[in-house]
PDB file of C-alpha atoms in Angstrom:
ATOM      1  CA  MET A 170      51.198 -20.353   1.704  1.00 65.00           C
ATOM      2  CA  VAL A 171      49.720 -19.492   5.117  1.00 60.00           C
ATOM      3  CA  PHE A 172      49.676 -15.828   4.103  1.00 60.00           C
ATOM      4  CA  ARG A 173      47.629 -16.667   0.978  1.00 64.00           C
ATOM      5  CA  ILE A 174      45.047 -18.667   2.948  1.00 62.00           C
ATOM      6  CA  ALA A 175      44.762 -15.893   5.561  1.00 56.00           C
ATOM      7  CA  PHE A 176      44.366 -13.362   2.745  1.00 57.00           C
ATOM      8  CA  LEU A 177      41.654 -15.509   1.061  1.00 55.00           C
ATOM      9  CA  VAL A 178      39.743 -15.803   4.377  1.00 54.00           C
ATOM     10  CA  VAL A 179      39.877 -12.019   4.961  1.00 55.00           C
ATOM     11  CA  VAL A 180      38.897 -11.145   1.400  1.00 56.00           C
ATOM     12  CA  CYS A 181      36.139 -13.772   0.759  1.00 57.00           C
ATOM     13  CA  VAL A 182      34.890 -15.375   3.927  1.00 55.00           C
ATOM     14  CA  LEU A 183      34.820 -12.447   6.333  1.00 50.00           C
ATOM     15  CA  PRO A 184      32.596 -10.181   4.115  1.00 59.00           C
ATOM     16  CA  ALA A 185      30.182 -13.049   3.513  1.00 57.00           C
ATOM     17  CA  MET A 186      29.903 -13.661   7.270  1.00 59.00           C
ATOM     18  CA  VAL A 187      29.299 -10.031   7.977  1.00 52.00           C
ATOM     19  CA  ALA A 188      26.614  -9.822   5.284  1.00 53.00           C
ATOM     20  CA  ALA A 189      24.913 -12.936   6.597  1.00 52.00           C
ATOM     21  CA  ILE A 190      24.634 -11.727  10.231  1.00 57.00           C
ATOM     22  CA  ARG A 191      23.814  -8.070   9.694  1.00 52.00           C
ATOM     23  CA  PRO A 192      20.328  -6.997  10.699  1.00 51.00           C
ATOM     24  CA  ASN A 193      17.796  -5.847   8.130  1.00 47.00           C
ATOM     25  CA  LYS A 194      18.559  -2.181   7.682  1.00 68.00           C
ATOM     26  CA  ASN A 195      16.342  -1.217   4.853  1.00 83.00           C
ATOM     27  CA  PRO A 196      12.799  -2.596   5.110  1.00 91.00           C
ATOM     28  CA  PHE A 197      10.083  -1.569   2.648  1.00 90.00           C
ATOM     29  CA  CYS A 198       7.391   0.736   3.993  1.00 93.00           C
ATOM     30  CA  VAL A 199       3.984   0.170   2.383  1.00 94.00           C
ATOM     31  CA  LYS A 200       1.781   3.297   2.854  1.00 96.00           C
ATOM     32  CA  GLY A 201      -1.822   3.983   2.099  1.00 96.00           C
ATOM     33  CA  ARG A 202      -5.082   5.511   3.366  1.00 97.00           C
ATOM     34  CA  VAL A 203      -8.587   4.331   4.178  1.00 97.00           C
ATOM     35  CA  TYR A 204     -11.551   6.530   3.337  1.00 97.00           C
ATOM     36  CA  CYS A 205     -15.295   6.705   3.784  1.00 96.00           C
ATOM     37  CA  ASP A 206     -17.317   7.487   0.611  1.00 94.00           C
ATOM     38  CA  PRO A 207     -20.527   9.195   1.726  1.00 94.00           C
ATOM     39  CA  CYS A 208     -21.726   9.542  -1.917  1.00 91.00           C
ATOM     40  CA  ARG A 209     -21.318   5.845  -2.827  1.00 91.00           C
ATOM     41  CA  ALA A 210     -19.558   7.180  -5.934  1.00 88.00           C
ATOM     42  CA  GLY A 211     -16.812   4.531  -5.923  1.00 88.00           C
ATOM     43  CA  PHE A 212     -14.040   7.135  -5.738  1.00 87.00           C
ATOM     44  CA  GLU A 213     -12.850   9.969  -3.487  1.00 89.00           C
ATOM     45  CA  THR A 214     -14.824  13.230  -3.717  1.00 87.00           C
ATOM     46  CA  ASN A 215     -14.849  16.537  -1.824  1.00 86.00           C
ATOM     47  CA  ALA A 216     -17.157  14.858   0.733  1.00 89.00           C
ATOM     48  CA  THR A 217     -14.767  11.976   1.465  1.00 93.00           C
ATOM     49  CA  THR A 218     -13.543  11.557   4.998  1.00 95.00           C
ATOM     50  CA  TYR A 219     -10.707   9.388   6.205  1.00 97.00           C
ATOM     51  CA  ILE A 220     -11.248   6.575   8.706  1.00 97.00           C
ATOM     52  CA  ALA A 221      -9.188   6.181  11.887  1.00 97.00           C
ATOM     53  CA  GLY A 222      -8.990   2.650  13.256  1.00 97.00           C
ATOM     54  CA  ALA A 223      -9.830   0.821  10.038  1.00 97.00           C
ATOM     55  CA  GLU A 224      -8.151  -2.584   9.804  1.00 97.00           C
ATOM     56  CA  VAL A 225      -5.968  -3.400   6.797  1.00 98.00           C
ATOM     57  CA  ILE A 226      -4.040  -6.583   6.065  1.00 97.00           C
ATOM     58  CA  LEU A 227      -1.011  -6.957   3.797  1.00 96.00           C
ATOM     59  CA  GLN A 228      -0.234 -10.383   2.424  1.00 95.00           C
ATOM     60  CA  CYS A 229       2.673 -11.386   0.230  1.00 92.00           C
ATOM     61  CA  ARG A 230       2.640 -14.622  -1.741  1.00 89.00           C
ATOM     62  CA  ASP A 231       5.408 -16.764  -3.141  1.00 84.00           C
ATOM     63  CA  THR A 232       5.380 -16.244  -6.926  1.00 80.00           C
ATOM     64  CA  ALA A 233       6.032 -19.940  -7.628  1.00 83.00           C
ATOM     65  CA  THR A 234       3.787 -21.678  -5.122  1.00 86.00           C
ATOM     66  CA  ASN A 235       1.217 -18.903  -4.384  1.00 86.00           C
ATOM     67  CA  ASP A 236       1.633 -19.668  -0.657  1.00 89.00           C
ATOM     68  CA  ILE A 237       1.387 -16.762   1.775  1.00 92.00           C
ATOM     69  CA  VAL A 238       4.944 -15.959   2.932  1.00 91.00           C
ATOM     70  CA  TYR A 239       4.101 -12.748   4.855  1.00 93.00           C
ATOM     71  CA  SER A 240       1.034 -11.381   6.514  1.00 95.00           C
ATOM     72  CA  LYS A 241       0.573  -8.353   8.741  1.00 96.00           C
ATOM     73  CA  GLN A 242      -2.555  -6.610   9.932  1.00 97.00           C
ATOM     74  CA  VAL A 243      -2.583  -2.980  11.116  1.00 97.00           C
ATOM     75  CA  LYS A 244      -5.038  -0.226  12.051  1.00 97.00           C
ATOM     76  CA  SER A 245      -5.128   3.124  10.316  1.00 97.00           C
ATOM     77  CA  GLY A 246      -4.093   6.283  12.179  1.00 96.00           C
ATOM     78  CA  SER A 247      -6.044   9.418  12.987  1.00 95.00           C
ATOM     79  CA  SER A 248      -6.120  10.646   9.358  1.00 95.00           C
ATOM     80  CA  GLY A 249      -6.807   7.228   7.878  1.00 96.00           C
ATOM     81  CA  GLU A 250      -3.162   6.552   6.966  1.00 97.00           C
ATOM     82  CA  PHE A 251      -1.351   3.306   7.616  1.00 97.00           C
ATOM     83  CA  LYS A 252       2.236   2.105   7.294  1.00 96.00           C
ATOM     84  CA  ILE A 253       3.361  -1.530   7.132  1.00 95.00           C
ATOM     85  CA  PHE A 254       7.053  -2.304   7.358  1.00 93.00           C
ATOM     86  CA  VAL A 255       8.044  -5.355   5.291  1.00 91.00           C
ATOM     87  CA  ASP A 256      11.380  -7.192   5.619  1.00 89.00           C
ATOM     88  CA  GLU A 257      13.723  -6.557   2.731  1.00 85.00           C
ATOM     89  CA  LYS A 258      14.092 -10.322   2.284  1.00 84.00           C
ATOM     90  CA  LEU A 259      10.702 -10.208   0.543  1.00 81.00           C
ATOM     91  CA  GLU A 260      12.106  -8.125  -2.316  1.00 81.00           C
ATOM     92  CA  GLY A 261      10.636  -9.230  -5.632  1.00 77.00           C
ATOM     93  CA  GLN A 262       7.373 -10.351  -4.086  1.00 81.00           C
ATOM     94  CA  ILE A 263       3.961  -9.071  -5.115  1.00 84.00           C
ATOM     95  CA  CYS A 264       1.943  -8.160  -2.085  1.00 92.00           C
ATOM     96  CA  GLU A 265      -1.702  -7.156  -1.738  1.00 95.00           C
ATOM     97  CA  ALA A 266      -3.287  -4.926   0.889  1.00 96.00           C
ATOM     98  CA  ARG A 267      -6.941  -5.568   1.661  1.00 97.00           C
ATOM     99  CA  LEU A 268      -9.527  -3.894   3.815  1.00 97.00           C
ATOM    100  CA  VAL A 269     -10.584  -5.988   6.803  1.00 97.00           C
ATOM    101  CA  SER A 270     -13.055  -3.833   8.742  1.00 97.00           C
ATOM    102  CA  SER A 271     -14.213  -0.321   9.483  1.00 97.00           C
ATOM    103  CA  PRO A 272     -14.951   0.942  13.020  1.00 97.00           C
ATOM    104  CA  LEU A 273     -17.807   3.070  11.562  1.00 96.00           C
ATOM    105  CA  TYR A 274     -21.107   1.245  11.740  1.00 95.00           C
ATOM    106  CA  ASP A 275     -22.662   3.438   9.028  1.00 95.00           C
ATOM    107  CA  CYS A 276     -19.605   3.242   6.705  1.00 95.00           C
ATOM    108  CA  ASN A 277     -18.466  -0.372   6.699  1.00 95.00           C
ATOM    109  CA  GLU A 278     -19.320  -1.679   3.219  1.00 95.00           C
ATOM    110  CA  ALA A 279     -16.136  -2.122   1.175  1.00 96.00           C
ATOM    111  CA  THR A 280     -16.178  -0.312  -2.176  1.00 95.00           C
ATOM    112  CA  PRO A 281     -15.955  -2.906  -4.970  1.00 94.00           C
ATOM    113  CA  GLY A 282     -12.626  -2.496  -6.777  1.00 93.00           C
ATOM    114  CA  ARG A 283     -11.336  -0.153  -4.079  1.00 94.00           C
ATOM    115  CA  ASP A 284     -11.161  -2.728  -1.333  1.00 95.00           C
ATOM    116  CA  HIS A 285      -7.675  -3.955  -2.212  1.00 96.00           C
ATOM    117  CA  SER A 286      -4.463  -2.759  -3.837  1.00 95.00           C
ATOM    118  CA  ARG A 287      -1.308  -4.503  -5.079  1.00 93.00           C
ATOM    119  CA  VAL A 288       2.267  -3.420  -4.516  1.00 91.00           C
ATOM    120  CA  LEU A 289       5.499  -4.755  -5.966  1.00 85.00           C
ATOM    121  CA  LEU A 290       8.431  -4.857  -3.579  1.00 85.00           C
ATOM    122  CA  ASN A 291      11.327  -4.062  -5.840  1.00 81.00           C
ATOM    123  CA  ARG A 292      14.340  -1.798  -5.615  1.00 81.00           C
ATOM    124  CA  PHE A 293      15.145  -1.765  -9.336  1.00 76.00           C
ATOM    125  CA  ASN A 294      12.250   0.450 -10.486  1.00 75.00           C
ATOM    126  CA  GLY A 295      13.733   3.965 -10.346  1.00 75.00           C
ATOM    127  CA  LEU A 296      12.466   4.789  -6.878  1.00 75.00           C
ATOM    128  CA  ALA A 297      15.148   6.137  -4.589  1.00 78.00           C
ATOM    129  CA  THR A 298      13.196   5.440  -1.409  1.00 86.00           C
ATOM    130  CA  SER A 299      11.962   2.256   0.264  1.00 88.00           C
ATOM    131  CA  ASP A 300       8.463   3.735   0.583  1.00 90.00           C
ATOM    132  CA  ARG A 301       5.842   2.009  -1.564  1.00 90.00           C
ATOM    133  CA  PHE A 302       2.496   3.759  -1.953  1.00 92.00           C
ATOM    134  CA  ILE A 303      -0.707   1.884  -2.724  1.00 94.00           C
ATOM    135  CA  ASN A 304      -3.989   3.219  -3.976  1.00 94.00           C
ATOM    136  CA  ASN A 305      -6.307   4.527  -1.292  1.00 96.00           C
ATOM    137  CA  MET A 306      -8.951   1.972  -0.282  1.00 97.00           C
ATOM    138  CA  GLY A 307     -12.466   2.788   0.803  1.00 96.00           C
ATOM    139  CA  PHE A 308     -15.695   1.899   2.468  1.00 97.00           C
ATOM    140  CA  MET A 309     -19.111   3.292   1.472  1.00 95.00           C
ATOM    141  CA  LYS A 310     -21.843   4.725   3.724  1.00 94.00           C
ATOM    142  CA  LYS A 311     -25.096   2.845   3.803  1.00 91.00           C
ATOM    143  CA  ASP A 312     -27.118   5.934   2.838  1.00 88.00           C
ATOM    144  CA  VAL A 313     -26.069   8.636   0.366  1.00 87.00           C
ATOM    145  CA  ALA A 314     -25.440  11.968   1.955  1.00 84.00           C
ATOM    146  CA  SER A 315     -27.716  14.896   0.953  1.00 81.00           C
ATOM    147  CA  SER A 316     -24.832  17.003  -0.299  1.00 83.00           C
ATOM    148  CA  CYS A 317     -23.646  14.418  -2.766  1.00 84.00           C
ATOM    149  CA  ALA A 318     -25.907  15.382  -5.682  1.00 81.00           C
ATOM    150  CA  GLU A 319     -24.327  18.834  -5.842  1.00 81.00           C
ATOM    151  CA  ILE A 320     -20.787  17.426  -5.450  1.00 76.00           C
ATOM    152  CA  LEU A 321     -21.285  14.924  -8.227  1.00 76.00           C
ATOM    153  CA  LYS A 322     -22.772  17.607 -10.499  1.00 75.00           C
ATOM    154  CA  LEU A 323     -19.725  19.788  -9.869  1.00 70.00           C
ATOM    155  CA  ASN A 324     -17.406  16.860 -10.686  1.00 67.00           C
ATOM    156  CA  GLN A 325     -19.304  16.193 -13.869  1.00 66.00           C
ATOM    157  CA  LYS A 326     -19.161  19.855 -14.867  1.00 56.00           C
ATOM    158  CA  LEU A 327     -15.406  20.016 -14.192  1.00 51.00           C
ATOM    159  CA  ASP A 328     -14.906  16.795 -16.249  1.00 53.00           C
ATOM    160  CA  ARG A 329     -16.785  18.373 -19.191  1.00 56.00           C
ATOM    161  CA  GLU A 330     -14.746  21.583 -18.963  1.00 55.00           C
ATOM    162  CA  ASN A 331     -11.480  19.613 -18.882  1.00 54.00           C
ATOM    163  CA  LEU A 332     -12.547  17.533 -21.844  1.00 46.00           C
ATOM    164  CA  ILE A 333     -13.481  20.622 -23.890  1.00 56.00           C
ATOM    165  CA  SER A 334     -10.243  22.480 -22.986  1.00 57.00           C
ATOM    166  CA  LYS A 335      -8.203  19.529 -24.342  1.00 56.00           C
ATOM    167  CA  PHE A 336      -9.592  19.906 -27.854  1.00 52.00           C
TER     168      PHE A 336
END
């Protein structure tokens, strides 16, 4: 009888205890970039530059109560990229990254519709990595750059050529 109880403890209780005390080994990594749109086009163009030092906040909300269960603010790196590591305990949550501020005084107006991006923290979606990529988010310059007319004409021409080649 003692042998059976000891066997039950080893088989059932010990693995549960080990799983409960182990550190988080596989956090999610939310990645994105922050850009400056000198053309005020609302999307990235050939004139787009990336902003170092832009502040981004990631917030995750409880799906039942809509309360914020996680919040972290970071600054973008030298090429406008940012990474936010999120505890794996938040798996299944929907999180949203938002622009907070830009260090550029002439490029600090958030682009409507490109000022936030959602990400689902889920491991059952076919992705083999813990990296989760969000859409790039951007600010617009106060004044349109002089080179933008030519850039937007070129984009329009390329769009027409692509449309014609599909038919």
